[in-house]
Amino acid sequence: MTANLHKTRVAICSIVFLVFAAAAAWYQQPLMLLLPIVLLATILLIRYPIFLFYLLIVSIPWSFEFNLAPQLGTDLPDEPLMWVLSLVAIILLLRNRANFFIFRVHPLIILLWLQFLWIGCTLTTSTDTFLSFKYLLAKSWYLLAFVVAPYFFFQDEMVLKKSVLLLLVSMILFMLMTQIRHAFFNMSFSHVNDALYPFFRNHVNYSALLVCMIPILMALVQLQSSLNAKLLYGGLLMISIIALYFSYSRGAWLALVMGLCAFWLIKKGLLLFSFFLAITLVIATVFYFTAQDRYLKFSNDKNTVFHTNFREHLIATYQLKDLSNGERAYRWVAGIRMVSDNWQTGFGPSTFYSSYKNYTVPSFRTYVSKNEEHSTVHNYFLLLLIEQGAPGCLLFLALVGSLFWYIQRIYNHTTLRFWKVVMGAIAAILVMECTLNFLSDMIETDKIGSVFYLCVAVVLVADSKLSPNIQRIAQTITQ
């Protein structure tokens, strides 16, 4: 029976290949020969989804942007891998009744669902329905590939450990390659982006992913019992910090400091309190500068320039004369004015670029305000307010706050050293991501968004494993 089935499968595969080979010859398109190979690879990956997941994890640092059309692009190869893994995630979800129940009732999942549904609602009022619909589609496969699928895979702690190591090794190899390429440019600030091409848009995106590897390395040092292993990961930690320095990203340096503070905060039980304090301070600052138009005192004095020398760049930063912060102020002012005009539902996902020019204040304009890259407001929280209105921003803040609450609770109550260390690392990564996304907007990118949603999946797994109530419900359902 097995031999006959094997022969049948070989025959079918042979026929499919011959059909495509004949079509390639007829249409004189050799690339058509790749289609049966891609089809076979897809079938195998669906059959053995864990290898698909591992491949996706490894590809994150090495993926690059590819534009199919002016308004249609993708990230290769990780985004096509997300599409296939999303299908696998749906199949896994439907096959497992207990986990399906948890996915319906867990507060973190409910918040993710509410976010997704609210994005769907904003399509009806979006200023560009096509762009907003693409955003909604992309959000769906990010959630399926980096939350749903990992939730099932990470039930096996060995898979979690392998996934972390694969991401770490992949990023370390990319980091080493980048340092070698950067060395040919004498490690200069002006050529750092050249060393990253085509895998990262700029040094900000690269440093954002690199800084997230540091808590992972710190966790690995803590979890090792062997001195040699501790020395190995400790050495990689030092190399990563040096590489982070040569990324010349002030935001990543600040994120590293805030991430180190997160280790202290979680030990003191102040993680969630600090999050609420930070939100309060930001809101108070915004009200202060918008009252009586105080923000106009900080308008661009036309001295903001881009410095190719990093020392001059740092000096310009604290003198408030560097180009990037000048342009950031230009867009923040426009963004706040947009929020005041449409705070209920926003302008629609992915519509900032097409809408913000009418809200800018000319006195804040800089030399790069033409925005040829079509980049956004450089603050993810403000971007949510602009594009999804107050409900969209509040739902995301509720999600992050809930993550901190669960992380703190798990850290305080578990006696397992492994999960304590993991929660400490995730707390640091999430604090880093909040810091980075206050100065940029990268949750929707494959590099940083993937890490954010993987952290959500790990927290869900930890809570399901360590919470007696969830374990009891799951056992009842499966009986």
One Martini backbone bead per residue (centre of mass of N, CA, C, O) as a GRO file, in nm:
protein
  479
    1MET     BB    1   0.060   0.061  -0.023
    2THR     BB    2   0.302   0.253   0.018
    3ALA     BB    3   0.439   0.199  -0.258
    4ASN     BB    4   0.200   0.295  -0.433
    5LEU     BB    5   0.183   0.583  -0.320
    6HIS     BB    6   0.468   0.663  -0.402
    7LYS     BB    7   0.433   0.616  -0.708
    8THR     BB    8   0.202   0.819  -0.745
    9ARG     BB    9   0.354   1.074  -0.655
   10VAL     BB   10   0.580   1.056  -0.864
   11ALA     BB   11   0.397   1.068  -1.112
   12ILE     BB   12   0.265   1.341  -1.057
   13CYS     BB   13   0.527   1.508  -1.044
   14SER     BB   14   0.622   1.435  -1.330
   15ILE     BB   15   0.382   1.549  -1.486
   16VAL     BB   16   0.398   1.839  -1.384
   17PHE     BB   17   0.685   1.891  -1.489
   18LEU     BB   18   0.627   1.830  -1.791
   19VAL     BB   19   0.415   2.049  -1.831
   20PHE     BB   20   0.601   2.289  -1.761
   21ALA     BB   21   0.821   2.222  -1.969
   22ALA     BB   22   0.639   2.251  -2.218
   23ALA     BB   23   0.553   2.544  -2.161
   24ALA     BB   24   0.838   2.665  -2.165
   25ALA     BB   25   0.896   2.584  -2.459
   26TRP     BB   26   0.649   2.716  -2.600
   27TYR     BB   27   0.699   3.017  -2.452
   28GLN     BB   28   0.998   3.072  -2.385
   29GLN     BB   29   1.005   3.017  -2.041
   30PRO     BB   30   1.228   2.912  -1.810
   31LEU     BB   31   1.090   3.005  -1.536
   32MET     BB   32   0.861   2.783  -1.539
   33LEU     BB   33   1.043   2.559  -1.402
   34LEU     BB   34   1.006   2.678  -1.104
   35LEU     BB   35   0.710   2.618  -1.027
   36PRO     BB   36   0.722   2.314  -0.936
   37ILE     BB   37   0.929   2.369  -0.713
   38VAL     BB   38   0.758   2.565  -0.551
   39LEU     BB   39   0.521   2.374  -0.511
   40LEU     BB   40   0.676   2.150  -0.362
   41ALA     BB   41   0.784   2.328  -0.132
   42THR     BB   42   0.506   2.411  -0.023
   43ILE     BB   43   0.402   2.129   0.048
   44LEU     BB   44   0.633   2.057   0.248
   45LEU     BB   45   0.588   2.300   0.440
   46ILE     BB   46   0.297   2.223   0.515
   47ARG     BB   47   0.370   1.941   0.619
   48TYR     BB   48   0.636   2.101   0.763
   49PRO     BB   49   0.595   2.389   0.938
   50ILE     BB   50   0.848   2.429   1.116
   51PHE     BB   51   1.040   2.488   0.873
   52LEU     BB   52   0.895   2.738   0.782
   53PHE     BB   53   0.939   2.898   1.040
   54TYR     BB   54   1.246   2.888   1.044
   55LEU     BB   55   1.281   3.028   0.770
   56LEU     BB   56   1.148   3.292   0.852
   57ILE     BB   57   1.337   3.368   1.083
   58VAL     BB   58   1.604   3.374   0.914
   59SER     BB   59   1.497   3.594   0.692
   60ILE     BB   60   1.460   3.870   0.831
   61PRO     BB   61   1.747   4.015   0.795
   62TRP     BB   62   1.754   3.935   0.458
   63SER     BB   63   1.535   4.103   0.373
   64PHE     BB   64   1.373   4.280   0.094
   65GLU     BB   65   1.268   4.525  -0.104
   66PHE     BB   66   0.988   4.485  -0.351
   67ASN     BB   67   0.872   4.641  -0.645
   68LEU     BB   68   0.596   4.590  -0.859
   69ALA     BB   69   0.485   4.880  -0.793
   70PRO     BB   70   0.429   5.191  -0.678
   71GLN     BB   71   0.176   5.047  -0.479
   72LEU     BB   72   0.348   4.759  -0.499
   73GLY     BB   73   0.486   4.562  -0.236
   74THR     BB   74   0.758   4.362  -0.091
   75ASP     BB   75   0.912   4.105   0.112
   76LEU     BB   76   1.219   3.937   0.049
   77PRO     BB   77   1.108   3.622   0.159
   78ASP     BB   78   0.910   3.662   0.414
   79GLU     BB   79   0.621   3.729   0.308
   80PRO     BB   80   0.555   3.466   0.152
   81LEU     BB   81   0.595   3.294   0.407
   82MET     BB   82   0.357   3.418   0.561
   83TRP     BB   83   0.132   3.320   0.377
   84VAL     BB   84   0.174   3.017   0.424
   85LEU     BB   85   0.169   3.024   0.739
   86SER     BB   86  -0.121   3.129   0.763
   87LEU     BB   87  -0.254   2.875   0.660
   88VAL     BB   88  -0.139   2.693   0.880
   89ALA     BB   89  -0.263   2.845   1.122
   90ILE     BB   90  -0.559   2.789   1.053
   91ILE     BB   91  -0.539   2.482   1.067
   92LEU     BB   92  -0.438   2.463   1.361
   93LEU     BB   93  -0.678   2.611   1.490
   94LEU     BB   94  -0.907   2.410   1.389
   95ARG     BB   95  -0.775   2.141   1.524
   96ASN     BB   96  -0.769   2.306   1.811
   97ARG     BB   97  -0.989   2.351   2.061
   98ALA     BB   98  -0.843   2.465   2.308
   99ASN     BB   99  -0.688   2.697   2.163
  100PHE     BB  100  -0.939   2.828   2.043
  101PHE     BB  101  -1.058   2.916   2.313
  102ILE     BB  102  -0.821   3.092   2.405
  103PHE     BB  103  -0.844   3.280   2.149
  104ARG     BB  104  -1.130   3.394   2.251
  105VAL     BB  105  -1.056   3.482   2.578
  106HIS     BB  106  -0.800   3.623   2.567
  107PRO     BB  107  -0.715   3.946   2.617
  108LEU     BB  108  -0.494   3.971   2.397
  109ILE     BB  109  -0.670   3.862   2.165
  110ILE     BB  110  -0.901   4.063   2.190
  111LEU     BB  111  -0.725   4.311   2.125
  112LEU     BB  112  -0.638   4.216   1.845
  113TRP     BB  113  -0.923   4.194   1.731
  114LEU     BB  114  -1.009   4.488   1.780
  115GLN     BB  115  -0.796   4.610   1.603
  116PHE     BB  116  -0.877   4.469   1.341
  117LEU     BB  117  -1.174   4.568   1.336
  118TRP     BB  118  -1.110   4.872   1.338
  119ILE     BB  119  -0.961   4.879   1.071
  120GLY     BB  120  -1.211   4.792   0.913
  121CYS     BB  121  -1.379   5.044   0.990
  122THR     BB  122  -1.177   5.264   0.861
  123LEU     BB  123  -1.240   5.204   0.560
  124THR     BB  124  -1.508   5.381   0.543
  125THR     BB  125  -1.317   5.665   0.607
  126SER     BB  126  -1.105   5.656   0.411
  127THR     BB  127  -0.893   5.834   0.179
  128ASP     BB  128  -0.767   5.525   0.105
  129THR     BB  129  -0.889   5.220   0.060
  130PHE     BB  130  -0.662   5.057  -0.076
  131LEU     BB  131  -0.434   5.105   0.132
  132SER     BB  132  -0.599   5.007   0.382
  133PHE     BB  133  -0.649   4.719   0.279
  134LYS     BB  134  -0.353   4.634   0.264
  135TYR     BB  135  -0.301   4.672   0.564
  136LEU     BB  136  -0.505   4.458   0.661
  137LEU     BB  137  -0.373   4.218   0.523
  138ALA     BB  138  -0.095   4.241   0.655
  139LYS     BB  139  -0.199   4.210   0.945
  140SER     BB  140  -0.306   3.921   0.917
  141TRP     BB  141  -0.022   3.776   0.854
  142TYR     BB  142   0.122   3.870   1.106
  143LEU     BB  143  -0.065   3.736   1.316
  144LEU     BB  144  -0.051   3.444   1.207
  145ALA     BB  145   0.273   3.411   1.185
  146PHE     BB  146   0.351   3.563   1.492
  147VAL     BB  147   0.113   3.428   1.682
  148VAL     BB  148  -0.040   3.170   1.611
  149ALA     BB  149   0.182   2.973   1.522
  150PRO     BB  150   0.379   3.009   1.769
  151TYR     BB  151   0.184   2.912   1.983
  152PHE     BB  152   0.206   2.615   1.894
  153PHE     BB  153   0.516   2.573   1.877
  154PHE     BB  154   0.588   2.687   2.183
  155GLN     BB  155   0.488   2.448   2.354
  156ASP     BB  156   0.771   2.378   2.270
  157GLU     BB  157   1.057   2.479   2.413
  158MET     BB  158   1.259   2.390   2.196
  159VAL     BB  159   1.142   2.566   1.970
  160LEU     BB  160   1.191   2.834   2.105
  161LYS     BB  161   1.498   2.808   2.131
  162LYS     BB  162   1.558   2.766   1.829
  163SER     BB  163   1.432   3.029   1.725
  164VAL     BB  164   1.613   3.223   1.879
  165LEU     BB  165   1.883   3.117   1.766
  166LEU     BB  166   1.822   3.167   1.467
  167LEU     BB  167   1.782   3.470   1.485
  168LEU     BB  168   2.053   3.533   1.615
  169VAL     BB  169   2.245   3.407   1.406
  170SER     BB  170   2.142   3.564   1.162
  171MET     BB  171   2.208   3.848   1.282
  172ILE     BB  172   2.508   3.804   1.340
  173LEU     BB  173   2.592   3.747   1.049
  174PHE     BB  174   2.494   4.017   0.942
  175MET     BB  175   2.664   4.195   1.126
  176LEU     BB  176   2.942   4.093   1.028
  177MET     BB  177   2.904   4.170   0.734
  178THR     BB  178   2.859   4.472   0.787
  179GLN     BB  179   3.134   4.532   0.918
  180ILE     BB  180   3.300   4.458   0.672
  181ARG     BB  181   3.170   4.659   0.475
  182HIS     BB  182   3.219   4.911   0.656
  183ALA     BB  183   3.533   4.895   0.656
  184PHE     BB  184   3.558   4.995   0.352
  185PHE     BB  185   3.441   5.286   0.485
  186ASN     BB  186   3.579   5.339   0.770
  187MET     BB  187   3.323   5.353   0.958
  188SER     BB  188   3.133   5.561   0.844
  189PHE     BB  189   2.853   5.753   0.871
  190SER     BB  190   2.794   5.819   0.558
  191HIS     BB  191   2.816   5.474   0.489
  192VAL     BB  192   2.620   5.286   0.649
  193ASN     BB  193   2.393   5.232   0.434
  194ASP     BB  194   2.576   5.087   0.225
  195ALA     BB  195   2.627   4.830   0.414
  196LEU     BB  196   2.298   4.748   0.406
  197TYR     BB  197   2.263   4.702   0.125
  198PRO     BB  198   1.925   4.586   0.065
  199PHE     BB  199   1.812   4.494   0.363
  200PHE     BB  200   1.817   4.798   0.460
  201ARG     BB  201   1.707   5.114   0.446
  202ASN     BB  202   1.856   5.178   0.728
  203HIS     BB  203   2.019   5.225   1.033
  204VAL     BB  204   1.763   5.226   1.205
  205ASN     BB  205   1.649   4.944   1.141
  206TYR     BB  206   1.902   4.784   1.213
  207SER     BB  207   1.937   4.880   1.512
  208ALA     BB  208   1.657   4.782   1.609
  209LEU     BB  209   1.722   4.478   1.575
  210LEU     BB  210   1.993   4.462   1.724
  211VAL     BB  211   1.898   4.559   2.011
  212CYS     BB  212   1.705   4.303   2.050
  213MET     BB  213   1.952   4.097   2.093
  214ILE     BB  214   2.068   4.173   2.374
  215PRO     BB  215   1.860   4.041   2.571
  216ILE     BB  216   1.907   3.758   2.458
  217LEU     BB  217   2.206   3.736   2.537
  218MET     BB  218   2.162   3.786   2.839
  219ALA     BB  219   1.981   3.538   2.882
  220LEU     BB  220   2.187   3.322   2.788
  221VAL     BB  221   2.396   3.378   3.005
  222GLN     BB  222   2.204   3.306   3.249
  223LEU     BB  223   2.125   2.999   3.141
  224GLN     BB  224   2.409   2.907   3.168
  225SER     BB  225   2.634   2.649   3.302
  226SER     BB  226   2.858   2.701   3.112
  227LEU     BB  227   3.144   2.880   3.077
  228ASN     BB  228   3.183   2.873   2.770
  229ALA     BB  229   2.897   2.974   2.700
  230LYS     BB  230   2.917   3.241   2.851
  231LEU     BB  231   3.159   3.348   2.685
  232LEU     BB  232   3.029   3.339   2.411
  233TYR     BB  233   2.780   3.526   2.469
  234GLY     BB  234   2.947   3.756   2.588
  235GLY     BB  235   3.108   3.815   2.330
  236LEU     BB  236   2.858   3.874   2.149
  237LEU     BB  237   2.760   4.108   2.319
  238MET     BB  238   3.002   4.297   2.274
  239ILE     BB  239   2.990   4.301   1.964
  240SER     BB  240   2.700   4.417   1.947
  241ILE     BB  241   2.762   4.685   2.090
  242ILE     BB  242   2.971   4.780   1.888
  243ALA     BB  243   2.781   4.766   1.641
  244LEU     BB  244   2.580   4.970   1.757
  245TYR     BB  245   2.768   5.208   1.753
  246PHE     BB  246   2.824   5.176   1.427
  247SER     BB  247   2.519   5.263   1.354
  248TYR     BB  248   2.449   5.558   1.443
  249SER     BB  249   2.195   5.532   1.662
  250ARG     BB  250   2.031   5.712   1.896
  251GLY     BB  251   1.772   5.546   1.942
  252ALA     BB  252   1.917   5.275   2.014
  253TRP     BB  253   2.073   5.380   2.254
  254LEU     BB  254   1.826   5.460   2.417
  255ALA     BB  255   1.694   5.179   2.413
  256LEU     BB  256   1.914   5.036   2.575
  257VAL     BB  257   1.878   5.193   2.834
  258MET     BB  258   1.575   5.123   2.871
  259GLY     BB  259   1.615   4.815   2.876
  260LEU     BB  260   1.789   4.809   3.132
  261CYS     BB  261   1.568   4.935   3.310
  262ALA     BB  262   1.362   4.699   3.282
  263PHE     BB  263   1.506   4.499   3.469
  264TRP     BB  264   1.459   4.672   3.722
  265LEU     BB  265   1.149   4.710   3.706
  266ILE     BB  266   1.067   4.406   3.726
  267LYS     BB  267   1.202   4.354   4.001
  268LYS     BB  268   1.019   4.601   4.139
  269GLY     BB  269   0.724   4.611   4.000
  270LEU     BB  270   0.727   4.882   3.769
  271LEU     BB  271   0.636   4.844   3.474
  272LEU     BB  272   0.341   4.954   3.451
  273PHE     BB  273   0.381   5.222   3.595
  274SER     BB  274   0.587   5.336   3.389
  275PHE     BB  275   0.398   5.337   3.149
  276PHE     BB  276   0.189   5.538   3.267
  277LEU     BB  277   0.392   5.763   3.322
  278ALA     BB  278   0.480   5.808   3.029
  279ILE     BB  279   0.201   5.885   2.919
  280THR     BB  280   0.154   6.128   3.105
  281LEU     BB  281   0.402   6.294   3.014
  282VAL     BB  282   0.327   6.316   2.717
  283ILE     BB  283   0.051   6.454   2.748
  284ALA     BB  284   0.155   6.699   2.908
  285THR     BB  285   0.352   6.800   2.689
  286VAL     BB  286   0.148   6.846   2.465
  287PHE     BB  287  -0.029   7.050   2.617
  288TYR     BB  288   0.190   7.259   2.669
  289PHE     BB  289   0.276   7.317   2.361
  290THR     BB  290  -0.023   7.379   2.254
  291ALA     BB  291  -0.050   7.590   2.444
  292GLN     BB  292  -0.037   7.897   2.308
  293ASP     BB  293   0.166   7.801   2.085
  294ARG     BB  294   0.460   7.708   2.194
  295TYR     BB  295   0.583   7.544   1.950
  296LEU     BB  296   0.672   7.800   1.774
  297LYS     BB  297   0.951   7.848   1.925
  298PHE     BB  298   1.067   7.569   1.758
  299SER     BB  299   1.122   7.665   1.497
  300ASN     BB  300   1.281   7.677   1.211
  301ASP     BB  301   1.609   7.851   1.147
  302LYS     BB  302   1.769   7.719   0.888
  303ASN     BB  303   2.015   7.539   1.046
  304THR     BB  304   1.933   7.271   0.951
  305VAL     BB  305   2.151   6.988   0.907
  306PHE     BB  306   2.344   6.751   0.743
  307HIS     BB  307   2.578   6.531   0.892
  308THR     BB  308   2.873   6.342   0.814
  309ASN     BB  309   2.960   6.401   1.100
  310PHE     BB  310   2.895   6.261   1.403
  311ARG     BB  311   2.981   6.476   1.601
  312GLU     BB  312   2.812   6.702   1.472
  313HIS     BB  313   2.546   6.551   1.501
  314LEU     BB  314   2.540   6.552   1.813
  315ILE     BB  315   2.560   6.855   1.856
  316ALA     BB  316   2.298   6.920   1.694
  317THR     BB  317   2.106   6.770   1.880
  318TYR     BB  318   2.139   6.949   2.149
  319GLN     BB  319   2.084   7.218   1.960
  320LEU     BB  320   1.839   7.164   1.761
  321LYS     BB  321   1.996   7.127   1.440
  322ASP     BB  322   1.908   6.868   1.328
  323LEU     BB  323   1.747   6.729   1.065
  324SER     BB  324   1.577   6.493   1.177
  325ASN     BB  325   1.439   6.655   1.412
  326GLY     BB  326   1.327   6.879   1.236
  327GLU     BB  327   1.145   6.691   1.064
  328ARG     BB  328   0.992   6.570   1.298
  329ALA     BB  329   0.856   6.830   1.390
  330TYR     BB  330   0.709   6.889   1.124
  331ARG     BB  331   0.529   6.624   1.144
  332TRP     BB  332   0.412   6.649   1.427
  333VAL     BB  333   0.257   6.906   1.386
  334ALA     BB  334   0.083   6.797   1.158
  335GLY     BB  335  -0.033   6.554   1.315
  336ILE     BB  336  -0.179   6.712   1.543
  337ARG     BB  337  -0.363   6.866   1.345
  338MET     BB  338  -0.500   6.613   1.234
  339VAL     BB  339  -0.626   6.510   1.496
  340SER     BB  340  -0.804   6.765   1.553
  341ASP     BB  341  -0.973   6.704   1.279
  342ASN     BB  342  -0.961   6.352   1.317
  343TRP     BB  343  -1.005   6.158   1.605
  344GLN     BB  344  -1.209   5.923   1.565
  345THR     BB  345  -1.096   5.763   1.271
  346GLY     BB  346  -0.929   5.905   1.087
  347PHE     BB  347  -0.768   5.869   0.758
  348GLY     BB  348  -0.633   5.599   0.745
  349PRO     BB  349  -0.448   5.353   0.660
  350SER     BB  350  -0.170   5.469   0.482
  351THR     BB  351  -0.240   5.816   0.466
  352PHE     BB  352  -0.036   6.028   0.556
  353TYR     BB  353   0.117   6.122   0.301
  354SER     BB  354  -0.156   6.215   0.141
  355SER     BB  355  -0.241   6.438   0.397
  356TYR     BB  356  -0.013   6.629   0.553
  357LYS     BB  357   0.062   6.886   0.381
  358ASN     BB  358  -0.198   7.066   0.473
  359TYR     BB  359  -0.073   7.068   0.798
  360THR     BB  360   0.165   7.229   0.772
  361VAL     BB  361   0.440   7.432   0.896
  362PRO     BB  362   0.662   7.634   0.736
  363SER     BB  363   0.861   7.701   0.986
  364PHE     BB  364   0.944   7.368   0.993
  365ARG     BB  365   1.090   7.348   0.749
  366THR     BB  366   1.305   7.149   0.546
  367TYR     BB  367   1.528   7.003   0.314
  368VAL     BB  368   1.335   6.712   0.335
  369SER     BB  369   1.011   6.781   0.294
  370LYS     BB  370   0.943   6.621   0.030
  371ASN     BB  371   0.947   6.317   0.078
  372GLU     BB  372   1.057   6.081  -0.132
  373GLU     BB  373   1.010   5.815   0.060
  374HIS     BB  374   0.725   5.820   0.205
  375SER     BB  375   0.729   5.881   0.492
  376THR     BB  376   0.636   5.930   0.810
  377VAL     BB  377   0.598   6.068   1.142
  378HIS     BB  378   0.794   5.928   1.360
  379ASN     BB  379   0.531   5.804   1.532
  380TYR     BB  380   0.332   5.550   1.614
  381PHE     BB  381   0.123   5.676   1.803
  382LEU     BB  382   0.054   5.915   1.619
  383LEU     BB  383  -0.018   5.747   1.371
  384LEU     BB  384  -0.267   5.614   1.495
  385LEU     BB  385  -0.423   5.875   1.543
  386ILE     BB  386  -0.431   5.963   1.247
  387GLU     BB  387  -0.536   5.680   1.102
  388GLN     BB  388  -0.730   5.549   1.368
  389GLY     BB  389  -0.755   5.711   1.597
  390ALA     BB  390  -0.822   5.683   1.925
  391PRO     BB  391  -0.900   5.379   1.929
  392GLY     BB  392  -0.637   5.269   1.800
  393CYS     BB  393  -0.441   5.377   2.016
  394LEU     BB  394  -0.577   5.258   2.271
  395LEU     BB  395  -0.551   4.960   2.189
  396PHE     BB  396  -0.243   4.954   2.181
  397LEU     BB  397  -0.195   5.048   2.472
  398ALA     BB  398  -0.354   4.813   2.597
  399LEU     BB  399  -0.169   4.592   2.488
  400VAL     BB  400   0.097   4.684   2.619
  401GLY     BB  401  -0.006   4.697   2.910
  402SER     BB  402  -0.089   4.395   2.923
  403LEU     BB  403   0.188   4.280   2.872
  404PHE     BB  404   0.319   4.399   3.125
  405TRP     BB  405   0.129   4.261   3.325
  406TYR     BB  406   0.191   3.966   3.250
  407ILE     BB  407   0.494   3.975   3.286
  408GLN     BB  408   0.492   4.053   3.585
  409ARG     BB  409   0.321   3.816   3.687
  410ILE     BB  410   0.499   3.585   3.591
  411TYR     BB  411   0.760   3.677   3.731
  412ASN     BB  412   0.641   3.671   4.029
  413HIS     BB  413   0.515   3.353   4.023
  414THR     BB  414   0.741   3.209   3.910
  415THR     BB  415   0.993   2.934   3.965
  416LEU     BB  416   1.104   2.942   3.682
  417ARG     BB  417   1.391   3.045   3.544
  418PHE     BB  418   1.331   3.053   3.244
  419TRP     BB  419   1.074   3.243   3.257
  420LYS     BB  420   1.204   3.475   3.403
  421VAL     BB  421   1.415   3.545   3.187
  422VAL     BB  422   1.221   3.578   2.950
  423MET     BB  423   1.054   3.812   3.071
  424GLY     BB  424   1.290   4.008   3.096
  425ALA     BB  425   1.358   4.019   2.791
  426ILE     BB  426   1.077   4.111   2.689
  427ALA     BB  427   1.061   4.370   2.846
  428ALA     BB  428   1.306   4.500   2.711
  429ILE     BB  429   1.207   4.484   2.418
  430LEU     BB  430   0.942   4.648   2.456
  431VAL     BB  431   1.074   4.904   2.557
  432MET     BB  432   1.245   4.947   2.309
  433GLU     BB  433   1.008   4.963   2.105
  434CYS     BB  434   0.874   5.207   2.232
  435THR     BB  435   1.112   5.397   2.195
  436LEU     BB  436   1.148   5.368   1.887
  437ASN     BB  437   0.830   5.438   1.824
  438PHE     BB  438   0.857   5.737   1.922
  439LEU     BB  439   1.080   5.796   1.670
  440SER     BB  440   0.904   5.591   1.504
  441ASP     BB  441   0.760   5.336   1.250
  442MET     BB  442   0.789   4.962   1.292
  443ILE     BB  443   0.550   4.754   1.341
  444GLU     BB  444   0.489   4.713   1.015
  445THR     BB  445   0.752   4.566   0.996
  446ASP     BB  446   0.945   4.281   0.948
  447LYS     BB  447   1.168   4.337   1.163
  448ILE     BB  448   0.993   4.453   1.420
  449GLY     BB  449   0.709   4.330   1.412
  450SER     BB  450   0.796   4.037   1.450
  451VAL     BB  451   0.910   4.070   1.738
  452PHE     BB  452   0.658   4.176   1.875
  453TYR     BB  453   0.466   3.928   1.809
  454LEU     BB  454   0.647   3.713   1.935
  455CYS     BB  455   0.616   3.822   2.221
  456VAL     BB  456   0.316   3.771   2.240
  457ALA     BB  457   0.333   3.463   2.204
  458VAL     BB  458   0.510   3.404   2.455
  459VAL     BB  459   0.315   3.515   2.665
  460LEU     BB  460   0.085   3.322   2.599
  461VAL     BB  461   0.237   3.062   2.661
  462ALA     BB  462   0.316   3.124   2.952
  463ASP     BB  463   0.026   3.164   3.056
  464SER     BB  464  -0.085   2.879   2.971
  465LYS     BB  465   0.131   2.715   3.144
  466LEU     BB  466   0.106   2.890   3.437
  467SER     BB  467  -0.206   2.889   3.432
  468PRO     BB  468  -0.445   2.711   3.595
  469ASN     BB  469  -0.708   2.800   3.450
  470ILE     BB  470  -0.624   2.737   3.157
  471GLN     BB  471  -0.553   2.441   3.201
  472ARG     BB  472  -0.835   2.352   3.296
  473ILE     BB  473  -0.993   2.431   3.042
  474ALA     BB  474  -0.832   2.260   2.837
  475GLN     BB  475  -0.889   1.984   2.970
  476THR     BB  476  -1.200   1.994   2.949
  477ILE     BB  477  -1.222   2.016   2.635
  478THR     BB  478  -1.041   1.747   2.565
  479GLN     BB  479  -1.235   1.522   2.709
   0.00000   0.00000   0.00000
